[in-house]
PDB file of C-alpha atoms and ligand atoms in Angstrom:
ATOM      1  CA  MET Y 553    -106.259 107.760-106.157  1.00  0.00           C
ATOM      2  CA  THR Y 554    -107.254 111.361-106.380  1.00  0.00           C
ATOM      3  CA  LEU Y 555    -109.683 112.396-103.399  1.00  0.00           C
ATOM      4  CA  GLY Y 556    -111.582 114.092-105.957  1.00  0.00           C
ATOM      5  CA  LYS Y 557    -113.478 117.212-105.812  1.00  0.00           C
ATOM      6  CA  PHE Y 558    -113.059 118.789-102.455  1.00  0.00           C
ATOM      7  CA  GLU Y 559    -116.180 119.203-100.131  1.00  0.00           C
ATOM      8  CA  PRO Y 560    -117.958 122.712-100.409  1.00  0.00           C
ATOM      9  CA  ASN Y 561    -117.759 123.335 -97.307  1.00  0.00           C
ATOM     10  CA  GLN Y 562    -114.414 122.446 -96.874  1.00  0.00           C
ATOM     11  CA  ILE Y 563    -113.043 124.967 -99.473  1.00  0.00           C
ATOM     12  CA  GLU Y 564    -115.223 127.240 -97.791  1.00  0.00           C
ATOM     13  CA  LYS Y 565    -113.855 126.459 -94.637  1.00  0.00           C
ATOM     14  CA  ILE Y 566    -110.196 127.695 -96.212  1.00  0.00           C
ATOM     15  CA  ASN Y 567    -111.460 131.048 -98.147  1.00  0.00           C
ATOM     16  CA  ARG Y 568    -113.209 132.079 -94.482  1.00  0.00           C
ATOM     17  CA  LYS Y 569    -109.857 132.200 -92.672  1.00  0.00           C
ATOM     18  CA  LEU Y 570    -108.038 133.572 -95.547  1.00  0.00           C
ATOM     19  CA  PRO Y 571    -108.595 137.556 -95.999  1.00  0.00           C
ATOM     20  CA  LYS Y 572    -111.374 138.189 -97.892  1.00  0.00           C
ATOM     21  CA  LEU Y 573    -111.248 137.139-101.553  1.00  0.00           C
ATOM     22  CA  ASN Y 574    -114.446 136.596-103.043  1.00  0.00           C
ATOM     23  CA  THR Y 575    -115.169 138.941-106.005  1.00  0.00           C
ATOM     24  CA  THR Y 576    -116.946 136.632-108.130  1.00  0.00           C
ATOM     25  CA  GLN Y 577    -119.830 138.678-107.882  1.00  0.00           C
ATOM     26  CA  GLN Y 578    -120.634 141.384-110.708  1.00  0.00           C
ATOM     27  CA  PRO Y 579    -118.368 144.615-111.225  1.00  0.00           C
ATOM     28  CA  LEU Y 580    -119.887 147.373-109.648  1.00  0.00           C
ATOM     29  CA  VAL Y 581    -118.688 149.393-112.685  1.00  0.00           C
ATOM     30  CA  SER Y 582    -119.025 148.438-116.172  1.00  0.00           C
ATOM     31  CA  GLU Y 583    -116.617 148.158-118.610  1.00  0.00           C
ATOM     32  CA  GLU Y 584    -116.988 150.910-120.461  1.00  0.00           C
ATOM     33  CA  GLU Y 585    -116.501 153.600-117.176  1.00  0.00           C
ATOM     34  CA  MET Y 586    -113.517 151.776-116.897  1.00  0.00           C
ATOM     35  CA  ARG Y 587    -112.455 152.288-120.131  1.00  0.00           C
ATOM     36  CA  GLN Y 588    -113.934 156.013-119.373  1.00  0.00           C
ATOM     37  CA  ALA Y 589    -111.325 156.263-116.188  1.00  0.00           C
ATOM     38  CA  VAL Y 590    -108.218 154.946-117.877  1.00  0.00           C
ATOM     39  CA  ARG Y 591    -108.958 158.122-120.692  1.00  0.00           C
ATOM     40  CA  THR Y 592    -109.259 160.793-117.890  1.00  0.00           C
ATOM     41  CA  LEU Y 593    -105.978 159.423-116.719  1.00  0.00           C
ATOM     42  CA  LEU Y 594    -104.384 159.891-120.231  1.00  0.00           C
ATOM     43  CA  LEU Y 595    -105.863 163.325-120.106  1.00  0.00           C
ATOM     44  CA  GLY Y 596    -104.670 164.062-116.841  1.00  0.00           C
ATOM     45  CA  LEU Y 597    -101.298 163.091-118.132  1.00  0.00           C
ATOM     46  CA  GLY Y 598    -101.462 165.751-120.906  1.00  0.00           C
ATOM     47  CA  GLU Y 599    -102.129 162.723-123.455  1.00  0.00           C
ATOM     48  CA  ASP Y 600    -104.076 163.090-126.521  1.00  0.00           C
ATOM     49  CA  PRO Y 601    -106.265 159.751-125.935  1.00  0.00           C
ATOM     50  CA  ASP Y 602    -107.722 160.583-129.811  1.00  0.00           C
ATOM     51  CA  ARG Y 603    -104.313 159.985-131.335  1.00  0.00           C
ATOM     52  CA  GLU Y 604    -103.575 156.968-133.071  1.00  0.00           C
ATOM     53  CA  GLY Y 605    -101.341 155.094-131.142  1.00  0.00           C
ATOM     54  CA  LEU Y 606    -103.368 155.857-127.960  1.00  0.00           C
ATOM     55  CA  LYS Y 607    -106.917 155.152-129.497  1.00  0.00           C
ATOM     56  CA  ASP Y 608    -107.405 151.519-128.385  1.00  0.00           C
ATOM     57  CA  THR Y 609    -105.346 151.695-125.424  1.00  0.00           C
ATOM     58  CA  PRO Y 610    -107.979 152.381-122.510  1.00  0.00           C
ATOM     59  CA  LYS Y 611    -109.598 149.528-123.842  1.00  0.00           C
ATOM     60  CA  ARG Y 612    -106.163 147.604-123.516  1.00  0.00           C
ATOM     61  CA  VAL Y 613    -105.375 148.800-120.293  1.00  0.00           C
ATOM     62  CA  VAL Y 614    -108.936 147.571-119.147  1.00  0.00           C
ATOM     63  CA  LYS Y 615    -107.982 144.214-120.018  1.00  0.00           C
ATOM     64  CA  ALA Y 616    -104.315 144.345-118.789  1.00  0.00           C
ATOM     65  CA  LEU Y 617    -105.626 144.854-115.666  1.00  0.00           C
ATOM     66  CA  LYS Y 618    -108.466 142.349-115.963  1.00  0.00           C
ATOM     67  CA  PHE Y 619    -105.766 139.515-116.773  1.00  0.00           C
ATOM     68  CA  LEU Y 620    -103.704 140.717-113.950  1.00  0.00           C
ATOM     69  CA  THR Y 621    -105.911 140.627-111.255  1.00  0.00           C
ATOM     70  CA  SER Y 622    -107.628 137.562-112.700  1.00  0.00           C
ATOM     71  CA  GLY Y 623    -106.920 135.312-109.511  1.00  0.00           C
ATOM     72  CA  TYR Y 624    -110.308 136.830-107.734  1.00  0.00           C
ATOM     73  CA  ASN Y 625    -112.435 135.119-109.994  1.00  0.00           C
ATOM     74  CA  GLN Y 626    -110.607 131.594-109.975  1.00  0.00           C
ATOM     75  CA  SER Y 627    -111.141 129.256-106.686  1.00  0.00           C
ATOM     76  CA  LEU Y 628    -108.975 126.919-105.223  1.00  0.00           C
ATOM     77  CA  ASP Y 629    -111.678 123.976-105.949  1.00  0.00           C
ATOM     78  CA  GLU Y 630    -111.625 124.888-109.654  1.00  0.00           C
ATOM     79  CA  LEU Y 631    -107.746 125.407-109.967  1.00  0.00           C
ATOM     80  CA  LEU Y 632    -106.861 121.930-107.801  1.00  0.00           C
ATOM     81  CA  ASN Y 633    -109.341 119.956-109.960  1.00  0.00           C
ATOM     82  CA  GLY Y 634    -109.119 117.063-107.700  1.00  0.00           C
ATOM     83  CA  ALA Y 635    -105.107 116.808-107.673  1.00  0.00           C
ATOM     84  CA  VAL Y 636    -105.078 115.869-104.286  1.00  0.00           C
ATOM     85  CA  PHE Y 637    -103.433 112.231-103.721  1.00  0.00           C
ATOM     86  CA  HIS Y 638    -102.969 109.940-100.682  1.00  0.00           C
ATOM     87  CA  GLU Y 639     -99.518 109.062-100.205  1.00  0.00           C
ATOM     88  CA  ASN Y 640     -97.085 107.781 -97.299  1.00  0.00           C
ATOM     89  CA  THR Y 641     -94.647 109.903 -97.562  1.00  0.00           C
ATOM     90  CA  ASN Y 642     -93.508 112.292 -94.645  1.00  0.00           C
ATOM     91  CA  GLU Y 643     -90.495 113.553 -96.379  1.00  0.00           C
ATOM     92  CA  MET Y 644     -90.346 117.389 -97.277  1.00  0.00           C
ATOM     93  CA  VAL Y 645     -91.320 118.183-100.689  1.00  0.00           C
ATOM     94  CA  LEU Y 646     -90.466 121.596-102.445  1.00  0.00           C
ATOM     95  CA  VAL Y 647     -90.860 123.458-105.937  1.00  0.00           C
ATOM     96  CA  ARG Y 648     -88.313 126.282-105.834  1.00  0.00           C
ATOM     97  CA  ASP Y 649     -87.949 128.948-108.456  1.00  0.00           C
ATOM     98  CA  ILE Y 650     -91.803 129.644-109.137  1.00  0.00           C
ATOM     99  CA  ASP Y 651     -92.038 132.488-111.200  1.00  0.00           C
ATOM    100  CA  LEU Y 652     -94.361 134.993-109.735  1.00  0.00           C
ATOM    101  CA  PHE Y 653     -96.065 138.119-110.463  1.00  0.00           C
ATOM    102  CA  SER Y 654     -97.925 140.162-108.859  1.00  0.00           C
ATOM    103  CA  SER Y 655     -99.320 143.970-108.724  1.00  0.00           C
ATOM    104  CA  CYS Y 656     -98.937 146.021-105.510  1.00  0.00           C
ATOM    105  CA  GLU Y 657    -101.902 147.130-104.102  1.00  0.00           C
ATOM    106  CA  HIS Y 658    -100.482 150.912-103.277  1.00  0.00           C
ATOM    107  CA  HIS Y 659     -99.615 151.637-106.489  1.00  0.00           C
ATOM    108  CA  ILE Y 660    -100.713 148.828-109.025  1.00  0.00           C
ATOM    109  CA  LEU Y 661     -97.308 148.569-110.748  1.00  0.00           C
ATOM    110  CA  PRO Y 662     -95.530 144.968-110.884  1.00  0.00           C
ATOM    111  CA  ILE Y 663     -94.400 142.913-108.105  1.00  0.00           C
ATOM    112  CA  LEU Y 664     -91.701 140.139-109.919  1.00  0.00           C
ATOM    113  CA  GLY Y 665     -90.136 137.754-108.178  1.00  0.00           C
ATOM    114  CA  HIS Y 666     -89.964 133.935-106.902  1.00  0.00           C
ATOM    115  CA  ALA Y 667     -91.689 131.714-104.756  1.00  0.00           C
ATOM    116  CA  HIS Y 668     -90.204 129.058-103.051  1.00  0.00           C
ATOM    117  CA  VAL Y 669     -92.845 126.784-101.475  1.00  0.00           C
ATOM    118  CA  ALA Y 670     -91.997 123.320 -99.170  1.00  0.00           C
ATOM    119  CA  TYR Y 671     -94.538 120.778 -97.637  1.00  0.00           C
ATOM    120  CA  ILE Y 672     -93.667 118.045 -95.091  1.00  0.00           C
ATOM    121  CA  PRO Y 673     -97.091 115.749 -95.990  1.00  0.00           C
ATOM    122  CA  ASP Y 674     -98.882 113.841 -93.936  1.00  0.00           C
ATOM    123  CA  GLY Y 675    -101.200 111.165 -95.688  1.00  0.00           C
ATOM    124  CA  LYS Y 676    -101.540 113.715 -98.577  1.00  0.00           C
ATOM    125  CA  VAL Y 677     -99.692 115.345-101.656  1.00  0.00           C
ATOM    126  CA  ILE Y 678    -100.611 117.757-104.162  1.00  0.00           C
ATOM    127  CA  GLY Y 679     -99.991 117.992-107.759  1.00  0.00           C
ATOM    128  CA  LEU Y 680     -96.847 119.986-108.279  1.00  0.00           C
ATOM    129  CA  SER Y 681     -97.911 122.091-111.029  1.00  0.00           C
ATOM    130  CA  LYS Y 682    -100.897 122.808-108.501  1.00  0.00           C
ATOM    131  CA  ILE Y 683     -98.240 124.609-106.042  1.00  0.00           C
ATOM    132  CA  ALA Y 684     -97.755 126.541-108.849  1.00  0.00           C
ATOM    133  CA  ARG Y 685    -100.943 127.371-109.692  1.00  0.00           C
ATOM    134  CA  ILE Y 686    -102.225 128.491-106.474  1.00  0.00           C
ATOM    135  CA  CYS Y 687     -98.815 130.901-106.147  1.00  0.00           C
ATOM    136  CA  GLU Y 688    -100.593 132.676-109.419  1.00  0.00           C
ATOM    137  CA  MET Y 689    -104.275 133.064-108.013  1.00  0.00           C
ATOM    138  CA  TYR Y 690    -102.912 134.773-105.503  1.00  0.00           C
ATOM    139  CA  GLY Y 691    -100.449 136.418-107.852  1.00  0.00           C
ATOM    140  CA  ARG Y 692    -102.928 137.684-110.134  1.00  0.00           C
ATOM    141  CA  ARG Y 693    -103.999 139.982-107.185  1.00  0.00           C
ATOM    142  CA  LEU Y 694    -103.380 143.672-105.688  1.00  0.00           C
ATOM    143  CA  GLN Y 695    -101.125 142.410-103.055  1.00  0.00           C
ATOM    144  CA  VAL Y 696     -98.535 143.584-100.485  1.00  0.00           C
ATOM    145  CA  GLN Y 697     -96.226 140.523-100.429  1.00  0.00           C
ATOM    146  CA  GLU Y 698     -96.036 139.663 -97.053  1.00  0.00           C
ATOM    147  CA  ARG Y 699    -100.307 138.421 -97.009  1.00  0.00           C
ATOM    148  CA  LEU Y 700     -99.209 136.739-101.017  1.00  0.00           C
ATOM    149  CA  THR Y 701     -96.831 134.406 -98.949  1.00  0.00           C
ATOM    150  CA  ALA Y 702     -99.155 133.796 -96.255  1.00  0.00           C
ATOM    151  CA  GLN Y 703    -101.909 133.155 -98.452  1.00  0.00           C
ATOM    152  CA  ILE Y 704     -99.942 130.750-100.653  1.00  0.00           C
ATOM    153  CA  ALA Y 705     -99.228 129.315 -97.111  1.00  0.00           C
ATOM    154  CA  ASP Y 706    -102.626 129.153 -95.843  1.00  0.00           C
ATOM    155  CA  ALA Y 707    -103.851 127.564 -99.010  1.00  0.00           C
ATOM    156  CA  LEU Y 708    -101.859 124.457 -98.573  1.00  0.00           C
ATOM    157  CA  GLN Y 709    -101.901 124.093 -94.711  1.00  0.00           C
ATOM    158  CA  GLY Y 710    -105.869 124.123 -95.531  1.00  0.00           C
ATOM    159  CA  LEU Y 711    -105.919 121.741 -98.372  1.00  0.00           C
ATOM    160  CA  LEU Y 712    -103.567 119.293 -97.344  1.00  0.00           C
ATOM    161  CA  LYS Y 713    -103.067 119.751 -93.166  1.00  0.00           C
ATOM    162  CA  PRO Y 714     -99.693 118.874 -93.592  1.00  0.00           C
ATOM    163  CA  LYS Y 715     -96.951 118.483 -90.612  1.00  0.00           C
ATOM    164  CA  GLY Y 716     -96.460 121.987 -91.838  1.00  0.00           C
ATOM    165  CA  VAL Y 717     -95.797 124.305 -94.731  1.00  0.00           C
ATOM    166  CA  ALA Y 718     -92.937 126.445 -95.651  1.00  0.00           C
ATOM    167  CA  VAL Y 719     -92.993 129.206 -98.272  1.00  0.00           C
ATOM    168  CA  VAL Y 720     -90.661 132.297 -98.985  1.00  0.00           C
ATOM    169  CA  VAL Y 721     -91.160 134.624-101.696  1.00  0.00           C
ATOM    170  CA  GLU Y 722     -88.466 136.783-103.296  1.00  0.00           C
ATOM    171  CA  ALA Y 723     -89.434 139.835-105.432  1.00  0.00           C
ATOM    172  CA  SER Y 724     -88.589 143.090-106.474  1.00  0.00           C
ATOM    173  CA  HIS Y 725     -91.282 145.888-106.584  1.00  0.00           C
ATOM    174  CA  MET Y 726     -91.191 148.145-109.377  1.00  0.00           C
ATOM    175  CA  CYS Y 727     -92.968 151.045-107.397  1.00  0.00           C
ATOM    176  CA  MET Y 728     -89.063 151.039-105.810  1.00  0.00           C
ATOM    177  CA  VAL Y 729     -87.171 150.569-108.627  1.00  0.00           C
ATOM    178  CA  MET Y 730     -88.674 152.934-111.192  1.00  0.00           C
ATOM    179  CA  ARG Y 731     -89.815 155.224-108.900  1.00  0.00           C
ATOM    180  CA  GLY Y 732     -90.100 156.288-105.556  1.00  0.00           C
ATOM    181  CA  VAL Y 733     -87.129 155.611-103.729  1.00  0.00           C
ATOM    182  CA  GLN Y 734     -85.547 154.200-106.639  1.00  0.00           C
ATOM    183  CA  LYS Y 735     -83.128 151.176-105.350  1.00  0.00           C
ATOM    184  CA  PRO Y 736     -83.030 148.405-109.073  1.00  0.00           C
ATOM    185  CA  GLY Y 737     -81.347 146.357-107.096  1.00  0.00           C
ATOM    186  CA  SER Y 738     -83.346 145.694-103.994  1.00  0.00           C
ATOM    187  CA  TRP Y 739     -85.124 142.418-103.526  1.00  0.00           C
ATOM    188  CA  THR Y 740     -87.835 141.769-100.840  1.00  0.00           C
ATOM    189  CA  ALA Y 741     -87.876 138.403 -98.949  1.00  0.00           C
ATOM    190  CA  THR Y 742     -90.705 137.094 -97.254  1.00  0.00           C
ATOM    191  CA  SER Y 743     -91.546 134.110 -95.581  1.00  0.00           C
ATOM    192  CA  ALA Y 744     -94.666 132.451 -93.758  1.00  0.00           C
ATOM    193  CA  VAL Y 745     -94.100 128.964 -91.680  1.00  0.00           C
ATOM    194  CA  ARG Y 746     -96.378 126.907 -90.767  1.00  0.00           C
ATOM    195  CA  GLY Y 747     -96.388 123.474 -88.259  1.00  0.00           C
ATOM    196  CA  VAL Y 748     -93.349 121.914 -88.058  1.00  0.00           C
ATOM    197  CA  PHE Y 749     -91.419 124.449 -89.926  1.00  0.00           C
ATOM    198  CA  ALA Y 750     -92.350 126.978 -87.340  1.00  0.00           C
ATOM    199  CA  ASN Y 751     -91.474 124.510 -84.261  1.00  0.00           C
ATOM    200  CA  ASP Y 752     -88.456 123.291 -85.518  1.00  0.00           C
ATOM    201  CA  PRO Y 753     -85.539 125.258 -86.078  1.00  0.00           C
ATOM    202  CA  LYS Y 754     -84.208 122.113 -87.891  1.00  0.00           C
ATOM    203  CA  THR Y 755     -86.728 121.535 -90.300  1.00  0.00           C
ATOM    204  CA  ARG Y 756     -86.877 124.878 -91.007  1.00  0.00           C
ATOM    205  CA  GLN Y 757     -82.769 125.559 -91.664  1.00  0.00           C
ATOM    206  CA  GLU Y 758     -82.941 122.193 -94.151  1.00  0.00           C
ATOM    207  CA  PHE Y 759     -85.367 124.597 -96.274  1.00  0.00           C
ATOM    208  CA  MET Y 760     -83.338 127.148 -95.805  1.00  0.00           C
ATOM    209  CA  SER Y 761     -80.133 125.426 -97.115  1.00  0.00           C
ATOM    210  CA  LEU Y 762     -82.486 123.625 -99.817  1.00  0.00           C
ATOM    211  CA  ILE Y 763     -83.470 127.090-101.264  1.00  0.00           C
ATOM    212  CA  HIS Y 764     -80.230 128.122-101.453  1.00  0.00           C
ATOM    213  CA  HIS Y 765     -78.786 125.576-103.094  1.00  0.00           C
ATOM    214  CA  ASN Y 766     -78.085 125.826-106.715  1.00  0.00           C
ATOM    215  CA  PRO Y 767     -78.756 122.294-108.397  1.00  0.00           C
ATOM    216  CA  SER Y 768     -76.457 123.790-111.470  1.00  0.00           C
ATOM    217  CA  MET Y 769     -73.389 124.282-109.262  1.00  0.00           C
ATOM    218  CA  HIS Y 770     -73.678 120.214-108.194  1.00  0.00           C
TER     219      HIS Y 770
HETATM  220  N1  GTP F1567     -94.882 145.867 -96.281  1.00  0.00           N
HETATM  221  C1  GTP F1567     -95.025 146.410 -98.241  1.00  0.00           C
HETATM  222  N2  GTP F1567     -94.709 147.600 -98.638  1.00  0.00           N
HETATM  223  C2  GTP F1567     -94.967 147.571 -99.693  1.00  0.00           C
HETATM  224  C3  GTP F1567     -95.305 146.644-100.474  1.00  0.00           C
HETATM  225  N3  GTP F1567     -95.534 147.548-101.886  1.00  0.00           N
HETATM  226  C4  GTP F1567     -95.139 148.493-101.595  1.00  0.00           C
HETATM  227  N4  GTP F1567     -95.420 149.115-100.345  1.00  0.00           N
HETATM  228  C5  GTP F1567     -94.905 149.841 -99.273  1.00  0.00           C
HETATM  229  O1  GTP F1567     -95.534 150.958 -99.229  1.00  0.00           O
HETATM  230  C6  GTP F1567     -95.232 151.766 -98.799  1.00  0.00           C
HETATM  231  C7  GTP F1567     -96.573 153.365 -99.636  1.00  0.00           C
HETATM  232  O2  GTP F1567     -96.203 154.235 -98.578  1.00  0.00           O
HETATM  233  P1  GTP F1567     -96.850 155.921 -99.017  1.00  0.00           P
HETATM  234  O3  GTP F1567     -95.333 156.667 -98.403  1.00  0.00           O
HETATM  235  O4  GTP F1567     -97.727 155.739 -98.792  1.00  0.00           O
HETATM  236  O5  GTP F1567     -96.353 155.584-100.750  1.00  0.00           O
HETATM  237  P2  GTP F1567     -95.375 156.717-101.348  1.00  0.00           P
HETATM  238  O6  GTP F1567     -95.556 158.207-101.305  1.00  0.00           O
HETATM  239  O7  GTP F1567     -96.151 155.988-103.038  1.00  0.00           O
HETATM  240  O8  GTP F1567     -93.956 155.781-100.973  1.00  0.00           O
HETATM  241  P3  GTP F1567     -92.859 155.889-101.674  1.00  0.00           P
HETATM  242  O9  GTP F1567     -92.719 154.311-102.438  1.00  0.00           O
HETATM  243  O10 GTP F1567     -91.958 156.018-100.382  1.00  0.00           O
HETATM  244  O11 GTP F1567     -92.416 156.632-102.863  1.00  0.00           O
HETATM  245  C8  GTP F1567     -93.954 152.275 -99.556  1.00  0.00           C
HETATM  246  O12 GTP F1567     -93.054 152.211 -98.594  1.00  0.00           O
HETATM  247  C9  GTP F1567     -93.946 151.351-100.649  1.00  0.00           C
HETATM  248  O13 GTP F1567     -92.656 150.581-100.501  1.00  0.00           O
HETATM  249  C10 GTP F1567     -94.890 145.385 -99.953  1.00  0.00           C
HETATM  250  O14 GTP F1567     -95.707 144.072-100.653  1.00  0.00           O
HETATM  251  N5  GTP F1567     -95.282 144.966 -98.533  1.00  0.00           N
HETATM  252 ZN1   ZN F1568     -95.912 149.844-104.487  1.00  0.00          ZN
END
């Protein structure tokens, strides 16, 4: 049985606990002003923004950036679409290797990686695809990896009140690969554990061994 939509104040409560997310209000600058800013960047790079290949680039860049930050305009309620169900199970649910794309807030360059998300239900389970959608929503914002990881964990913890949640994000930052320190092979792993995953080393260990187990080798 679906639990249906969440009460608005329940979602509100979860959102309030998370860092300020809401940018659903009208943007403070117009689309045209944003395009002009990209044009200025191109000029600053010594390019000719009027040459054929770049003519529509400001429009494309603004569109692309809006897409890559479209997670600001999503809400957990809308994304869940009521897909939370009563289920009497208390076994670990793990969704691993969820492709994750985000943008680093320092350089607005891509963060590319994977998320592994587990929880131990306490009477309620969530539609599996919604776990990936939650990762997407927080990924499509300007982020640091630590905050992205914590937001995914806190969203699940707030929505399901499970016995525990564990999230590991493994990602490569293009700002460390293509520029700056230029370390193409580097990966950053971050974790956020809540409830039983924080309190019980055995449960945490089980999660860690499951995410490093390669099913194709079985
Ligand atoms: N903790 C954390 N740091 C990040 C993340 N993404 C980028 N950074 C770091 O943010 C820092 C910004 O440092 P600054 O010295 O202000 O910027 P910068 O001169 O571009 O630094 P370099 O990348 O070292 O060239 C860098 O060390 C980045 O590696 C992230 O998700 N988490
Ligand atoms: Zn960066």
